[in-house]
Coordinates of N, CA and C and ligand atoms in Angstrom, one line a residue:
M128 N -47.0 -37.1 -30.6 CA -45.6 -37.2 -30.1 C -44.6 -36.6 -31.1
M129 N -43.5 -36.1 -30.6 CA -42.6 -35.5 -31.5 C -41.8 -36.5 -32.3
K130 N -41.4 -36.0 -33.5 CA -40.5 -36.8 -34.3 C -39.1 -36.6 -33.8
R131 N -38.5 -37.7 -33.3 CA -37.1 -37.7 -32.8 C -36.1 -37.5 -33.9
L132 N -35.0 -36.9 -33.6 CA -33.9 -36.7 -34.6 C -33.5 -38.1 -35.0
D133 N -33.1 -38.3 -36.3 CA -32.5 -39.6 -36.6 C -31.1 -39.7 -36.2
K134 N -30.5 -40.9 -36.3 CA -29.2 -41.1 -35.7 C -28.1 -40.1 -36.3
A135 N -28.2 -39.9 -37.6 CA -27.1 -39.0 -38.2 C -27.3 -37.6 -37.7
E136 N -28.5 -37.2 -37.5 CA -28.7 -35.8 -36.9 C -28.2 -35.7 -35.5
R137 N -28.5 -36.7 -34.7 CA -28.0 -36.7 -33.3 C -26.5 -36.7 -33.3
V138 N -25.8 -37.5 -34.1 CA -24.4 -37.6 -34.1 C -23.8 -36.2 -34.5
A139 N -24.4 -35.6 -35.6 CA -23.9 -34.3 -36.0 C -24.0 -33.3 -34.9
L140 N -25.1 -33.3 -34.2 CA -25.3 -32.3 -33.1 C -24.3 -32.6 -32.0
W141 N -24.1 -33.8 -31.7 CA -23.1 -34.2 -30.6 C -21.7 -33.8 -31.0
Q142 N -21.4 -33.9 -32.3 CA -20.0 -33.5 -32.8 C -19.8 -32.0 -32.7
A143 N -21.0 -31.3 -32.9 CA -20.9 -29.8 -32.8 C -20.7 -29.4 -31.3
A144 N -21.3 -30.2 -30.4 CA -21.1 -29.9 -29.0 C -19.7 -30.2 -28.6
R145 N -19.1 -31.3 -29.1 CA -17.8 -31.7 -28.8 C -16.8 -30.6 -29.3
Q146 N -17.1 -30.1 -30.4 CA -16.2 -29.0 -31.0 C -16.3 -27.8 -30.1
A147 N -17.5 -27.4 -29.7 CA -17.7 -26.2 -28.9 C -17.0 -26.3 -27.5
R148 N -16.9 -27.6 -27.1 CA -16.2 -27.8 -25.8 C -14.8 -27.4 -25.8
E149 N -14.2 -27.3 -27.0 CA -12.8 -26.9 -27.1 C -12.6 -25.5 -26.6
Y150 N -13.7 -24.7 -26.6 CA -13.5 -23.3 -26.1 C -13.9 -23.1 -24.6
S151 N -14.2 -24.2 -24.0 CA -14.5 -24.1 -22.5 C -13.4 -23.4 -21.7
Y152 N -13.9 -22.5 -20.9 CA -13.0 -21.8 -19.9 C -13.3 -22.3 -18.5
C153 N -12.5 -23.2 -18.1 CA -12.8 -23.9 -16.8 C -11.6 -24.1 -15.9
P154 N -10.9 -23.0 -15.6 CA -9.6 -23.2 -14.8 C -9.9 -23.6 -13.4
Y155 N -11.1 -23.5 -12.9 CA -11.4 -23.8 -11.5 C -11.8 -25.2 -11.3
S156 N -12.7 -25.7 -12.1 CA -13.2 -27.1 -12.0 C -12.4 -28.1 -12.8
G157 N -11.8 -27.5 -13.9 CA -11.1 -28.5 -14.8 C -12.1 -29.3 -15.6
F158 N -13.4 -29.0 -15.5 CA -14.4 -29.8 -16.2 C -14.9 -29.0 -17.4
A159 N -14.7 -29.5 -18.6 CA -15.0 -28.8 -19.8 C -16.3 -29.3 -20.4
V160 N -17.2 -28.4 -20.8 CA -18.5 -28.8 -21.3 C -18.8 -28.0 -22.6
G161 N -19.3 -28.7 -23.5 CA -19.8 -28.1 -24.8 C -21.2 -28.4 -25.0
A162 N -22.0 -27.5 -25.7 CA -23.4 -27.8 -26.0 C -23.7 -27.3 -27.4
A163 N -24.6 -28.0 -28.1 CA -25.0 -27.5 -29.4 C -26.6 -27.6 -29.4
L164 N -27.1 -26.4 -29.7 CA -28.6 -26.3 -29.6 C -29.1 -26.2 -31.0
L165 N -30.0 -27.1 -31.3 CA -30.6 -27.1 -32.7 C -31.9 -26.3 -32.7
C166 N -31.9 -25.3 -33.4 CA -33.1 -24.4 -33.6 C -34.1 -25.1 -34.5
E167 N -35.4 -24.7 -34.4 CA -36.4 -25.3 -35.2 C -36.2 -25.1 -36.7
E168 N -35.6 -24.1 -37.1 CA -35.4 -23.8 -38.5 C -34.1 -24.4 -39.0
G169 N -33.3 -25.0 -38.1 CA -32.1 -25.8 -38.6 C -30.8 -25.2 -38.2
T170 N -30.8 -23.9 -37.6 CA -29.6 -23.3 -37.2 C -29.0 -24.1 -35.9
V171 N -27.7 -24.2 -35.8 CA -27.1 -24.8 -34.6 C -26.4 -23.7 -33.9
V172 N -26.7 -23.5 -32.7 CA -26.1 -22.4 -31.8 C -25.3 -23.2 -30.7
T173 N -24.0 -22.9 -30.6 CA -23.2 -23.7 -29.7 C -22.9 -22.8 -28.4
G174 N -22.4 -23.5 -27.4 CA -21.9 -22.8 -26.2 C -20.9 -23.7 -25.4
C175 N -20.2 -23.1 -24.5 CA -19.3 -23.8 -23.6 C -19.5 -23.2 -22.2
N176 N -19.0 -24.0 -21.2 CA -19.0 -23.4 -19.9 C -17.9 -22.3 -19.7
I177 N -18.3 -21.3 -19.0 CA -17.4 -20.2 -18.8 C -17.3 -19.9 -17.3
E178 N -16.2 -20.2 -16.7 CA -16.1 -20.1 -15.2 C -15.6 -18.7 -14.8
N179 N -15.7 -18.4 -13.5 CA -15.3 -17.1 -13.0 C -14.6 -17.3 -11.6
A180 N -13.7 -16.4 -11.3 CA -13.0 -16.5 -10.0 C -13.9 -16.3 -8.8
A181 N -15.0 -15.6 -9.1 CA -16.0 -15.5 -8.0 C -17.0 -16.6 -7.9
F182 N -16.8 -17.7 -8.8 CA -17.6 -18.9 -8.8 C -19.0 -18.7 -9.2
G183 N -19.7 -17.8 -8.5 CA -21.2 -17.7 -8.8 C -21.5 -17.3 -10.2
P184 N -20.7 -16.4 -10.8 CA -21.0 -16.0 -12.2 C -20.8 -17.1 -13.2
T185 N -20.3 -18.2 -12.9 CA -20.0 -19.3 -13.8 C -21.3 -19.6 -14.6
I186 N -21.2 -19.8 -15.9 CA -22.3 -20.2 -16.7 C -22.0 -21.5 -17.4
C187 N -23.1 -22.4 -17.4 CA -22.9 -23.7 -18.0 C -23.0 -23.6 -19.5
A188 N -22.5 -24.6 -20.2 CA -22.5 -24.6 -21.7 C -23.9 -24.5 -22.2
E189 N -24.8 -25.2 -21.6 CA -26.2 -25.2 -22.1 C -26.8 -23.8 -22.1
R190 N -26.6 -23.1 -20.9 CA -27.2 -21.8 -20.8 C -26.5 -20.8 -21.7
T191 N -25.2 -21.0 -21.9 CA -24.5 -20.1 -22.9 C -25.2 -20.2 -24.3
A192 N -25.4 -21.5 -24.7 CA -26.1 -21.7 -26.0 C -27.5 -21.0 -26.0
V193 N -28.2 -21.2 -25.0 CA -29.6 -20.7 -24.9 C -29.6 -19.2 -25.0
V194 N -28.7 -18.6 -24.2 CA -28.8 -17.1 -24.2 C -28.2 -16.5 -25.5
K195 N -27.3 -17.2 -26.1 CA -26.8 -16.7 -27.4 C -28.0 -16.8 -28.4
A196 N -28.7 -17.9 -28.4 CA -29.8 -18.0 -29.4 C -30.9 -17.0 -29.1
V197 N -31.4 -16.9 -27.9 CA -32.5 -16.1 -27.6 C -32.1 -14.6 -27.9
S198 N -30.9 -14.2 -27.6 CA -30.5 -12.8 -27.7 C -30.3 -12.5 -29.2
E199 N -30.3 -13.5 -30.1 CA -30.3 -13.3 -31.5 C -31.6 -13.6 -32.2
G200 N -32.7 -13.6 -31.4 CA -34.0 -13.7 -31.9 C -34.5 -15.1 -32.1
R201 N -33.8 -16.1 -31.7 CA -34.2 -17.5 -31.9 C -34.8 -18.1 -30.5
R202 N -36.0 -18.6 -30.6 CA -36.7 -19.1 -29.4 C -37.3 -20.5 -29.5
S203 N -37.2 -21.0 -30.8 CA -37.9 -22.3 -31.0 C -36.8 -23.3 -31.2
F204 N -36.8 -24.3 -30.3 CA -35.7 -25.2 -30.3 C -36.2 -26.7 -30.4
R205 N -35.4 -27.5 -31.0 CA -35.8 -28.9 -31.2 C -35.0 -29.9 -30.3
A206 N -33.7 -29.5 -30.1 CA -32.8 -30.5 -29.4 C -31.5 -29.8 -28.9
I207 N -30.9 -30.4 -27.9 CA -29.6 -29.9 -27.5 C -28.7 -31.1 -27.2
A208 N -27.4 -31.0 -27.7 CA -26.5 -32.1 -27.3 C -25.5 -31.5 -26.3
I209 N -25.0 -32.4 -25.4 CA -24.1 -31.9 -24.3 C -23.0 -32.9 -24.3
V210 N -21.8 -32.4 -24.2 CA -20.6 -33.2 -24.2 C -19.7 -32.6 -23.0
G211 N -19.3 -33.5 -22.1 CA -18.5 -33.0 -21.0 C -17.5 -34.0 -20.5
G212 N -16.6 -33.5 -19.7 CA -15.6 -34.4 -19.0 C -14.4 -33.6 -18.6
P213 N -13.5 -34.1 -17.8 CA -12.3 -33.4 -17.4 C -11.6 -32.9 -18.7
A214 N -11.1 -31.6 -18.5 CA -10.5 -30.9 -19.7 C -9.4 -31.7 -20.3
D215 N -8.6 -32.5 -19.5 CA -7.5 -33.2 -20.0 C -7.7 -34.7 -19.9
G216 N -9.0 -35.1 -19.9 CA -9.3 -36.5 -19.8 C -10.4 -37.0 -20.8
E217 N -10.8 -38.2 -20.5 CA -11.9 -38.8 -21.3 C -13.2 -38.1 -21.1
L218 N -14.1 -38.2 -22.1 CA -15.4 -37.6 -22.0 C -16.2 -38.5 -21.0
T219 N -17.1 -37.9 -20.2 CA -18.0 -38.7 -19.3 C -19.4 -38.4 -19.8
E220 N -20.4 -39.2 -19.3 CA -21.8 -39.0 -19.6 C -22.2 -37.8 -18.8
C221 N -22.6 -36.7 -19.5 CA -22.9 -35.5 -18.8 C -24.3 -35.0 -19.1
Y222 N -25.1 -34.9 -18.0 CA -26.5 -34.5 -18.1 C -26.6 -33.0 -17.7
P223 N -27.6 -32.3 -18.1 CA -27.7 -30.9 -17.8 C -28.0 -30.7 -16.3
C224 N -27.5 -29.7 -15.7 CA -27.8 -29.4 -14.3 C -29.2 -28.9 -14.1
G225 N -29.7 -28.8 -12.9 CA -31.1 -28.4 -12.6 C -31.4 -27.1 -13.1
V226 N -30.5 -26.1 -13.0 CA -30.7 -24.8 -13.4 C -30.9 -24.7 -15.0
C227 N -30.1 -25.5 -15.7 CA -30.2 -25.5 -17.2 C -31.5 -26.2 -17.6
R228 N -31.9 -27.2 -16.9 CA -33.1 -27.9 -17.2 C -34.3 -26.9 -17.1
Q229 N -34.3 -26.1 -16.0 CA -35.3 -25.1 -15.8 C -35.2 -24.0 -16.9
V230 N -34.1 -23.6 -17.3 CA -33.9 -22.6 -18.4 C -34.4 -23.1 -19.7
L231 N -34.0 -24.4 -20.0 CA -34.5 -25.0 -21.3 C -36.0 -25.1 -21.2
S232 N -36.6 -25.4 -20.1 CA -38.0 -25.6 -20.0 C -38.8 -24.4 -20.3
E233 N -38.2 -23.2 -20.1 CA -38.8 -21.9 -20.4 C -39.2 -21.8 -21.8
F234 N -38.4 -22.4 -22.7 CA -38.6 -22.2 -24.2 C -39.1 -23.4 -25.0
V235 N -39.4 -24.5 -24.3 CA -39.7 -25.7 -25.1 C -41.0 -26.3 -24.5
L236 N -41.6 -27.1 -25.3 CA -42.7 -28.0 -24.8 C -42.0 -29.2 -24.3
P237 N -42.4 -29.6 -23.1 CA -41.7 -30.6 -22.3 C -41.5 -31.9 -23.0
D238 N -42.5 -32.3 -23.9 CA -42.4 -33.6 -24.5 C -42.0 -33.5 -26.0
R239 N -41.5 -32.3 -26.4 CA -41.1 -32.0 -27.8 C -39.7 -31.5 -27.9
F240 N -38.9 -31.8 -26.9 CA -37.5 -31.3 -27.0 C -36.6 -32.4 -26.5
E241 N -35.6 -32.7 -27.3 CA -34.7 -33.8 -27.1 C -33.4 -33.3 -26.4
V242 N -32.9 -34.0 -25.4 CA -31.6 -33.7 -24.8 C -30.8 -34.9 -25.1
I243 N -29.7 -34.7 -25.8 CA -28.8 -35.8 -26.3 C -27.5 -35.7 -25.5
C244 N -27.3 -36.8 -24.8 CA -26.1 -36.9 -23.9 C -25.3 -38.2 -24.2
G245 N -24.1 -38.2 -23.9 CA -23.3 -39.5 -24.0 C -21.8 -39.2 -24.2
S246 N -21.0 -40.2 -23.9 CA -19.6 -39.9 -23.9 C -19.0 -40.4 -25.3
A247 N -19.8 -41.0 -26.1 CA -19.3 -41.5 -27.4 C -20.4 -41.5 -28.4
E248 N -20.1 -41.2 -29.7 CA -21.2 -41.1 -30.7 C -21.9 -42.3 -30.9
E249 N -21.3 -43.5 -30.6 CA -22.1 -44.8 -30.8 C -23.0 -45.1 -29.6
D250 N -23.0 -44.2 -28.6 CA -23.8 -44.5 -27.4 C -24.5 -43.3 -26.9
L251 N -25.3 -42.7 -27.7 CA -26.0 -41.5 -27.3 C -27.3 -41.7 -26.6
K252 N -27.7 -41.0 -25.6 CA -29.0 -41.1 -25.0 C -29.8 -39.9 -25.4
S253 N -31.1 -40.1 -25.6 CA -32.0 -39.1 -26.0 C -33.1 -39.0 -24.9
L254 N -33.3 -37.9 -24.3 CA -34.3 -37.8 -23.2 C -35.1 -36.5 -23.5
T255 N -36.4 -36.5 -23.1 CA -37.1 -35.2 -23.3 C -36.9 -34.4 -22.0
I256 N -37.3 -33.1 -22.1 CA -37.3 -32.3 -20.9 C -38.3 -32.8 -19.9
E257 N -39.3 -33.3 -20.4 CA -40.4 -33.9 -19.5 C -39.8 -35.0 -18.6
E258 N -38.9 -35.8 -19.3 CA -38.3 -36.9 -18.5 C -37.2 -36.3 -17.5
L259 N -36.6 -35.3 -17.9 CA -35.4 -34.7 -17.1 C -36.0 -33.8 -16.0
L260 N -37.1 -33.2 -16.2 CA -37.6 -32.2 -15.2 C -39.1 -32.4 -15.1
P261 N -39.6 -33.4 -14.5 CA -41.0 -33.7 -14.4 C -41.6 -32.7 -13.4
H262 N -42.9 -32.4 -13.6 CA -43.6 -31.5 -12.6 C -42.9 -30.1 -12.5
S263 N -42.4 -29.6 -13.6 CA -41.6 -28.4 -13.5 C -42.5 -27.2 -13.2
F264 N -41.8 -26.2 -12.6 CA -42.5 -24.9 -12.3 C -42.7 -24.1 -13.5
A265 N -43.9 -23.5 -13.7 CA -44.1 -22.6 -14.8 C -45.1 -21.6 -14.4
L266 N -45.0 -20.3 -14.8 CA -46.0 -19.3 -14.6 C -47.0 -19.3 -15.7
R267 N -46.7 -20.0 -16.8 CA -47.6 -20.1 -18.0 C -47.8 -21.5 -18.3
P268 N -48.6 -22.2 -17.4 CA -48.8 -23.7 -17.6 C -49.5 -24.0 -18.9
E269 N -50.2 -23.1 -19.5 CA -50.9 -23.3 -20.7 C -50.1 -23.1 -22.0
K270 N -48.8 -22.7 -21.7 CA -47.8 -22.4 -22.8 C -48.0 -23.3 -24.0
E271 N -48.1 -22.8 -25.2 CA -48.2 -23.6 -26.4 C -47.1 -23.3 -27.4
Ligands
THU400 N1 -21.4 -27.5 -16.3 C1 -21.9 -27.3 -17.5 O1 -21.4 -26.5 -18.3 N2 -23.0 -28.0 -17.8 C2 -23.6 -29.0 -17.0 O2 -24.6 -29.6 -17.4 C3 -23.0 -29.4 -15.8 C4 -21.9 -28.5 -15.3 C5 -20.1 -26.9 -15.9 C6 -20.3 -25.8 -14.8 C7 -18.8 -25.8 -14.3 O3 -18.1 -24.8 -15.1 C8 -18.3 -27.1 -14.5 O4 -19.2 -27.8 -15.5 C9 -18.2 -28.0 -13.3 O5 -19.5 -28.0 -12.6

């Protein structure tokens, strides 16, 4: 079983996600999300949601972080923290959408990657991708 992040590591990653949320571009939904992706070697890659007038091209904070990391040669990930809520309001408990769960599952082992969610640093939830996306689709089921 994987070694989970300790509390201080979780809080630090969550704070990085909260900071990244400041850059959210969400004029249509008014819902701002930030994500912080912890790479295996310790680098943190952040992302925010970026909306578009045509709606379809909108990208979530989690996928922004993943595409930034992969496009810079990083593909081994330990955890992601997600912070979201109305741009001008309180944070809410925000879990990754189905598309982001699928994209994350492409690059991680389902029981070895932590998703950290919560609206306050004293109350963070940690779930694995296996818990968030059971029986997921893969073309490489033997992926190691
Ligand atoms: N959003 C994210 O960035 N991540 C999620 O996990 C859920 C939704 C964004 C997409 C859109 O810009 C806004 O939140 C409202 O759906």
